[in-house]
Amino acid sequence: MIKKKIHRAIQSFNPLKQLMASGGLTFMFRIGGLGLNFLVIYIITHTYGDGVYGSYSLAFTLAQATGLLFALGFPNAIVSYLGLKSINHPFSQHMLKKGLKLLIPIALVPLVIYFFGSEFIAVHIFNDPAFTSYIAIAAITVPAMVLHEFVLYFFIGTGNFVKFNIFMFVVPNFILLALLFFIKNVPGHHTFLFYAISVYSVLAIELLFALKRHTKADIETVSLRQMVKFSSPMMFSGIMMYLLNWTDVFMLGAMTSSEELGHYNLAYKVASLGMLVIMSMNVVLAPRIAALFSEGNLHELHKTVKKTTHLIIVLTVPLVLGIILFSDFILTFFGKDFSGGHQALIIISVGFMLNAATGNVDQILNMTGNQKILQNLTIGGFVINVALNAALIPRYGINGSAMASLITNVLFNMVCVHYIKKKLGFYTFA
């Protein structure tokens, strides 16, 4: 029955075949990447313990959130600017090089802040002096994460989905696994140092594939002021969207033990399997939405969004139900202590399933000139999430944080659906 629905959804809209092909490729790469990522978690938890994994995950979340902030929204902006132009197109190379020149000096700012403020942040914010080393490593990691993210989205904007998938999911995980496997008997914070090495390595490799020689043709130029004005709402919405999903990690890091944080983070990563389909479709759908909107073809845009959302629902529901059914088995695979995240996993999974039902709402707003609306909605969602976490964590622990995440994400997605209807005239699922 499910197979027939998928086939009917694909056949009923021809352009969706192309989206499905690229999205399916990303889906397979993302599954492989998650498998490698879970192998990383397995090695860290079994070699160094769940406390080290809790610190590793907190440092990673902090570095990634900082990277999103200092990327200035350029990754999403370049997708909108390029609209599937060739990687060799003079304008594509112009935007890539202009973005890199701007981001390199900006990315050095968090390096200085975190490096010299590592002890203060560890002691006074996270109440964990041992976390100082992780923050110092995060300092040198953030610049590479900023540039890595920008180049990845450059590949999306130019339609190079295979390169995006390889450099996003395969190369960094293989490098990290190799370091974890061959280098033993080191302090726990070296696990995050290995991650830093993997990011710098993959950045060096992907730049060789992204940067091309091109003649200085008569191309449309974009000023720095125009780029910042266009991308700044995307920057705020991007960082707020990230914090919307990861506020619980930061607050649990400040309010609970590193062991509990490790249990929650693993539960969240397992639950995020339920977002595989929607995140995979996001990669290929964003440039398609940008292209259709720039052409003024709202009818085709609506058709694409509706069919994609239906497909996401059909594929996501059985996936999430499977995660819930086998949740205890999956968690205890990483260690018996991780069974404490069982209820949190179920709560988060339900929230992700409801998210999938609304479709790719954030990218629709971002790619249709409504990035300021998305910015305001994400700020509101962030405030609500912080308030709920502050109220529920002291009483319910990691389950309270999971409930806060569920409530916030459902509210956020429903409001996004309302604004898409108001601005574009259609619902994502109808």
XYZ file of C-alpha atoms in Angstrom:
430
model
C 0.000 0.000 0.000
C 2.766 2.438 0.961
C 4.721 1.469 -2.170
C 1.725 2.284 -4.371
C 1.271 5.681 -2.709
C 4.922 6.569 -3.245
C 4.735 5.492 -6.901
C 1.514 7.458 -7.459
C 2.979 10.577 -5.800
C 6.063 10.457 -8.002
C 4.230 9.713 -11.234
C 1.612 12.427 -10.743
C 4.172 15.207 -11.013
C 6.977 14.831 -13.512
C 9.475 17.391 -12.112
C 9.248 15.547 -8.810
C 11.043 12.623 -10.465
C 14.130 14.778 -10.819
C 13.810 16.027 -7.254
C 13.289 12.484 -6.006
C 16.354 11.240 -7.857
C 18.612 13.900 -6.321
C 16.826 13.754 -2.981
C 17.054 9.971 -2.958
C 20.792 10.204 -3.578
C 21.144 12.624 -0.677
C 18.948 10.362 1.447
C 21.257 7.382 0.842
C 24.376 9.435 1.558
C 22.765 10.825 4.702
C 21.950 7.317 5.936
C 25.537 6.294 5.309
C 26.772 9.436 7.064
C 24.580 8.760 10.068
C 25.813 5.190 10.182
C 29.408 6.438 10.271
C 28.428 9.045 12.855
C 26.858 6.403 15.097
C 30.067 4.395 14.748
C 31.954 7.482 15.978
C 29.584 7.684 18.965
C 30.035 3.973 19.660
C 33.844 4.276 19.701
C 33.816 7.371 21.921
C 31.314 5.985 24.433
C 32.992 2.585 24.686
C 36.553 3.916 24.752
C 36.183 7.119 26.779
C 32.748 6.840 28.476
C 29.437 8.668 28.230
C 30.831 11.681 30.139
C 33.415 12.372 27.433
C 30.756 11.933 24.767
C 28.559 14.458 26.616
C 31.413 17.004 26.577
C 32.216 16.190 22.932
C 28.590 16.727 21.865
C 28.332 19.991 23.812
C 31.553 21.319 22.259
C 30.352 20.287 18.802
C 26.996 22.012 19.320
C 28.674 25.178 20.585
C 31.101 25.267 17.644
C 28.388 24.596 15.075
C 26.080 27.280 16.492
C 28.959 29.767 16.454
C 29.829 28.776 12.902
C 26.266 29.444 11.778
C 26.357 32.893 13.379
C 29.641 33.950 11.796
C 28.717 32.529 8.382
C 26.422 35.614 8.159
C 23.719 33.655 6.342
C 25.923 33.425 3.237
C 25.423 29.647 2.750
C 21.657 30.022 2.213
C 22.143 33.283 0.332
C 24.489 31.753 -2.243
C 21.907 29.048 -3.025
C 19.336 31.760 -3.713
C 21.797 33.840 -5.769
C 23.068 31.014 -7.966
C 19.807 29.176 -8.662
C 21.556 26.087 -10.145
C 24.062 27.963 -12.338
C 27.043 25.881 -13.458
C 29.997 25.581 -11.080
C 32.193 26.955 -13.896
C 29.931 29.945 -14.584
C 31.818 33.229 -14.010
C 29.083 34.496 -11.688
C 29.259 31.303 -9.597
C 33.012 31.645 -9.180
C 32.652 35.368 -8.498
C 30.202 34.705 -5.657
C 32.314 31.878 -4.218
C 35.532 33.892 -4.114
C 33.823 37.048 -2.887
C 32.162 35.094 -0.077
C 35.406 33.395 0.955
C 37.314 36.680 1.047
C 34.688 38.166 3.340
C 34.232 35.146 5.613
C 37.908 34.344 6.270
C 38.656 37.434 8.432
C 35.214 37.304 10.095
C 35.701 33.639 11.037
C 38.829 34.575 12.997
C 36.744 36.577 15.502
C 35.283 33.562 17.376
C 38.745 31.971 17.342
C 40.083 34.839 19.450
C 37.015 34.991 21.722
C 36.892 31.292 22.520
C 40.641 30.760 22.766
C 41.238 33.504 25.319
C 37.881 33.080 27.048
C 37.869 29.277 27.222
C 38.470 29.044 30.967
C 35.890 31.704 31.818
C 33.225 30.049 29.626
C 33.918 26.581 31.017
C 33.874 27.653 34.667
C 31.246 30.406 34.786
C 28.788 29.257 32.101
C 29.028 25.451 32.051
C 30.367 25.035 35.593
C 32.917 22.506 34.370
C 36.644 23.439 34.487
C 37.498 20.263 32.552
C 35.506 21.670 29.604
C 38.186 24.365 29.074
C 40.209 22.183 26.691
C 37.138 21.463 24.556
C 36.371 25.177 24.158
C 39.991 25.943 23.238
C 39.772 23.305 20.498
C 36.402 24.705 19.396
C 38.165 28.052 18.941
C 40.421 26.701 16.227
C 37.621 24.591 14.726
C 35.017 27.310 14.093
C 36.806 29.108 11.204
C 37.050 25.864 9.240
C 33.391 25.049 9.996
C 32.294 28.452 8.655
C 34.134 28.040 5.354
C 33.197 24.361 5.068
C 29.489 25.215 5.390
C 29.756 27.958 2.752
C 31.483 25.688 0.218
C 28.937 22.914 0.824
C 26.062 25.266 0.015
C 27.981 26.488 -3.040
C 27.828 22.895 -4.295
C 24.053 22.874 -3.648
C 23.572 26.186 -5.454
C 25.416 24.884 -8.515
C 23.591 21.542 -8.536
C 26.639 19.492 -7.558
C 24.747 17.245 -5.149
C 27.215 14.350 -5.359
C 30.090 16.608 -4.268
C 27.907 18.041 -1.500
C 27.049 14.590 -0.204
C 30.601 13.250 -0.359
C 32.108 16.223 1.477
C 29.226 16.477 3.930
C 28.739 12.860 4.962
C 31.582 10.655 3.767
C 35.027 12.284 3.845
C 34.872 13.977 7.299
C 33.473 10.877 9.005
C 36.106 8.590 7.466
C 38.922 10.906 8.555
C 37.497 11.153 12.083
C 37.028 7.392 12.345
C 40.582 6.767 11.133
C 41.968 9.082 13.820
C 39.835 7.502 16.557
C 40.775 4.000 15.442
C 44.536 4.437 15.049
C 45.316 6.899 17.849
C 44.636 5.364 21.260
C 45.272 6.158 24.928
C 44.826 9.921 24.666
C 42.867 12.357 26.904
C 39.125 12.613 26.259
C 39.281 16.106 24.752
C 41.439 14.732 21.921
C 38.239 13.238 20.472
C 37.141 16.768 19.599
C 40.644 17.619 18.362
C 40.305 14.719 15.922
C 37.039 16.264 14.725
C 38.838 19.602 14.172
C 41.493 17.877 12.077
C 38.802 16.190 9.972
C 37.078 19.525 9.239
C 40.293 21.251 8.141
C 41.223 18.254 5.983
C 37.889 18.121 4.166
C 37.901 21.915 3.664
C 41.271 21.728 1.908
C 40.054 18.922 -0.360
C 36.681 20.458 -1.271
C 38.250 23.810 -2.167
C 40.298 22.016 -4.831
C 37.006 20.917 -6.431
C 35.121 24.187 -5.916
C 37.611 26.823 -7.058
C 37.939 27.062 -10.848
C 39.839 29.346 -13.149
C 37.589 31.577 -15.202
C 37.873 34.531 -17.513
C 36.764 37.894 -16.237
C 33.582 38.047 -18.244
C 31.075 40.874 -18.118
C 29.030 39.514 -15.236
C 26.535 40.959 -12.834
C 28.384 41.884 -9.653
C 26.940 41.967 -6.162
C 28.274 44.506 -3.694
C 29.266 43.610 -0.165
C 26.444 45.764 1.167
C 23.896 43.980 -1.025
C 25.163 40.568 0.072
C 25.021 41.395 3.773
C 21.583 43.028 3.488
C 20.206 40.006 1.636
C 21.838 37.367 3.822
C 21.548 38.886 7.306
C 17.938 37.733 7.908
C 19.041 34.266 6.792
C 21.903 34.451 9.276
C 19.585 35.234 12.181
C 16.997 32.674 11.156
C 19.738 30.072 10.594
C 21.316 30.535 14.009
C 17.926 30.746 15.705
C 16.740 27.640 13.882
C 19.818 25.829 15.095
C 19.350 27.076 18.648
C 15.670 26.184 18.401
C 16.734 22.573 17.922
C 19.771 22.592 20.216
C 18.814 24.944 23.073
C 18.030 21.851 25.111
C 21.638 20.642 24.748
C 23.062 23.965 25.948
C 20.653 24.206 28.873
C 21.100 20.575 29.876
C 24.860 21.169 29.712
C 24.487 23.994 32.217
C 21.849 22.345 34.429
C 22.647 18.595 34.461
C 25.620 16.225 34.445
C 27.702 15.410 31.357
C 26.415 11.805 31.590
C 22.758 12.908 31.358
C 23.685 15.250 28.516
C 25.306 12.325 26.703
C 22.134 10.237 27.153
C 19.949 13.026 25.778
C 22.261 13.784 22.868
C 22.277 10.156 21.767
C 18.460 10.022 22.042
C 18.238 13.188 19.931
C 20.583 11.802 17.273
C 18.601 8.565 17.036
C 15.316 10.499 16.830
C 16.791 12.691 14.095
C 16.687 9.640 11.827
C 13.035 10.615 11.491
C 14.168 13.839 9.794
C 16.214 12.001 7.151
C 13.669 12.380 4.371
C 12.776 16.034 4.930
C 16.429 17.062 5.336
C 17.419 15.151 2.207
C 14.675 16.843 0.197
C 15.689 20.233 1.624
C 19.025 20.039 -0.184
C 17.522 19.679 -3.656
C 14.240 21.501 -3.063
C 15.769 24.839 -1.953
C 17.387 25.789 -5.299
C 14.282 24.532 -7.144
C 12.018 26.782 -5.039
C 14.370 29.752 -5.585
C 14.313 29.209 -9.358
C 10.500 28.880 -9.580
C 9.920 31.913 -7.365
C 12.313 34.071 -9.407
C 10.332 33.065 -12.513
C 7.069 34.047 -10.775
C 5.674 30.545 -11.320
C 3.728 30.155 -8.062
C 1.435 27.480 -9.519
C 4.381 25.207 -10.265
C 5.910 26.114 -6.913
C 2.765 25.075 -5.052
C 2.579 21.836 -7.000
C 6.196 21.004 -6.221
C 5.828 21.785 -2.515
C 2.576 19.833 -2.120
C 3.799 16.684 -3.836
C 7.106 16.804 -2.002
C 5.338 17.181 1.352
C 3.071 14.198 0.612
C 6.087 12.103 -0.269
C 7.887 13.174 2.914
C 4.887 12.161 5.037
C 4.520 8.744 3.379
C 8.213 7.942 3.862
C 8.676 9.470 7.319
C 5.761 7.989 9.277
C 6.862 4.319 9.054
C 10.473 5.352 9.741
C 9.532 7.173 12.967
C 7.234 4.370 14.094
C 10.116 1.928 13.632
C 12.408 4.139 15.735
C 9.813 4.273 18.524
C 9.179 0.514 18.387
C 12.887 -0.383 18.626
C 13.978 2.636 20.711
C 15.140 0.687 23.753
C 17.135 -1.797 21.666
C 18.845 0.996 19.711
C 19.867 2.951 22.817
C 21.183 -0.016 24.795
C 23.364 -0.964 21.829
C 25.585 1.953 22.846
C 25.549 0.877 26.506
C 22.983 -0.132 29.122
C 23.194 3.274 30.827
C 21.793 4.956 27.700
C 18.381 3.335 28.273
C 17.710 6.362 30.488
C 17.031 8.334 27.287
C 14.216 5.985 26.194
C 11.264 8.298 27.000
C 13.088 11.366 25.657
C 13.694 9.533 22.372
C 9.986 8.755 21.959
C 8.921 12.344 22.716
C 11.455 13.864 20.302
C 10.527 11.340 17.588
C 6.837 12.303 17.792
C 7.820 15.957 17.387
C 9.896 15.192 14.292
C 7.036 13.205 12.763
C 4.706 16.181 13.198
C 7.375 18.445 11.676
C 7.529 16.250 8.591
C 3.752 16.631 8.146
C 4.184 20.365 7.438
C 6.990 19.966 4.894
C 10.040 22.147 4.248
C 8.531 25.321 5.713
C 11.769 27.104 6.625
C 13.318 26.719 3.167
C 10.076 27.801 1.476
C 10.089 31.069 3.421
C 13.834 31.560 2.947
C 13.798 31.043 -0.817
C 10.719 33.148 -1.556
C 11.850 36.516 -0.165
C 10.267 35.935 3.240
C 13.508 35.487 5.163
C 12.676 38.342 7.554
C 9.448 36.597 8.548
C 11.381 33.388 9.175
C 13.918 35.367 11.191
C 11.200 36.738 13.484
C 9.506 33.356 13.848
C 12.742 31.632 14.809
C 13.513 34.321 17.401
C 10.046 33.825 18.899
C 10.479 30.054 18.864
C 13.865 30.348 20.543
C 12.430 32.457 23.381
C 9.584 29.973 23.919
C 12.027 27.048 23.883
C 14.304 28.652 26.479
C 11.343 29.397 28.747
C 9.966 25.854 28.457
C 13.382 24.269 29.065
C 13.959 26.464 32.109
C 10.571 25.430 33.515
C 10.658 21.720 32.673
C 14.301 20.607 33.080
C 14.456 21.113 36.899
C 11.334 18.988 37.333
C 11.579 16.352 34.594
C 15.262 16.359 33.562
C 16.004 15.245 30.011
C 12.350 14.271 29.488
C 11.347 17.841 30.315
C 13.786 19.111 27.715
C 12.338 16.689 25.167
C 8.815 17.970 25.916
C 10.004 21.559 25.473
C 11.482 20.634 22.091
C 8.255 18.919 21.006
C 5.974 21.816 21.965
C 8.228 24.484 20.451
C 8.769 22.690 17.141
C 5.072 22.009 16.634
C 4.142 25.640 17.353
C 6.911 26.935 15.109
C 5.976 24.759 12.141
C 2.266 25.557 12.372
C 2.950 29.314 12.421
C 5.273 28.913 9.418
C 2.471 27.113 7.551
C 0.147 30.034 8.361
C 2.573 32.596 6.904
C 3.216 30.532 3.780
C -0.532 30.505 3.189
C -0.727 34.249 3.861
C 2.225 35.248 1.626
C 2.152 32.629 -1.140
C -1.502 31.609 -1.098
C -1.203 27.874 -0.421
C -0.729 25.296 2.300
C 2.328 23.068 2.054
C 0.268 19.877 2.363
C -2.894 20.724 0.389
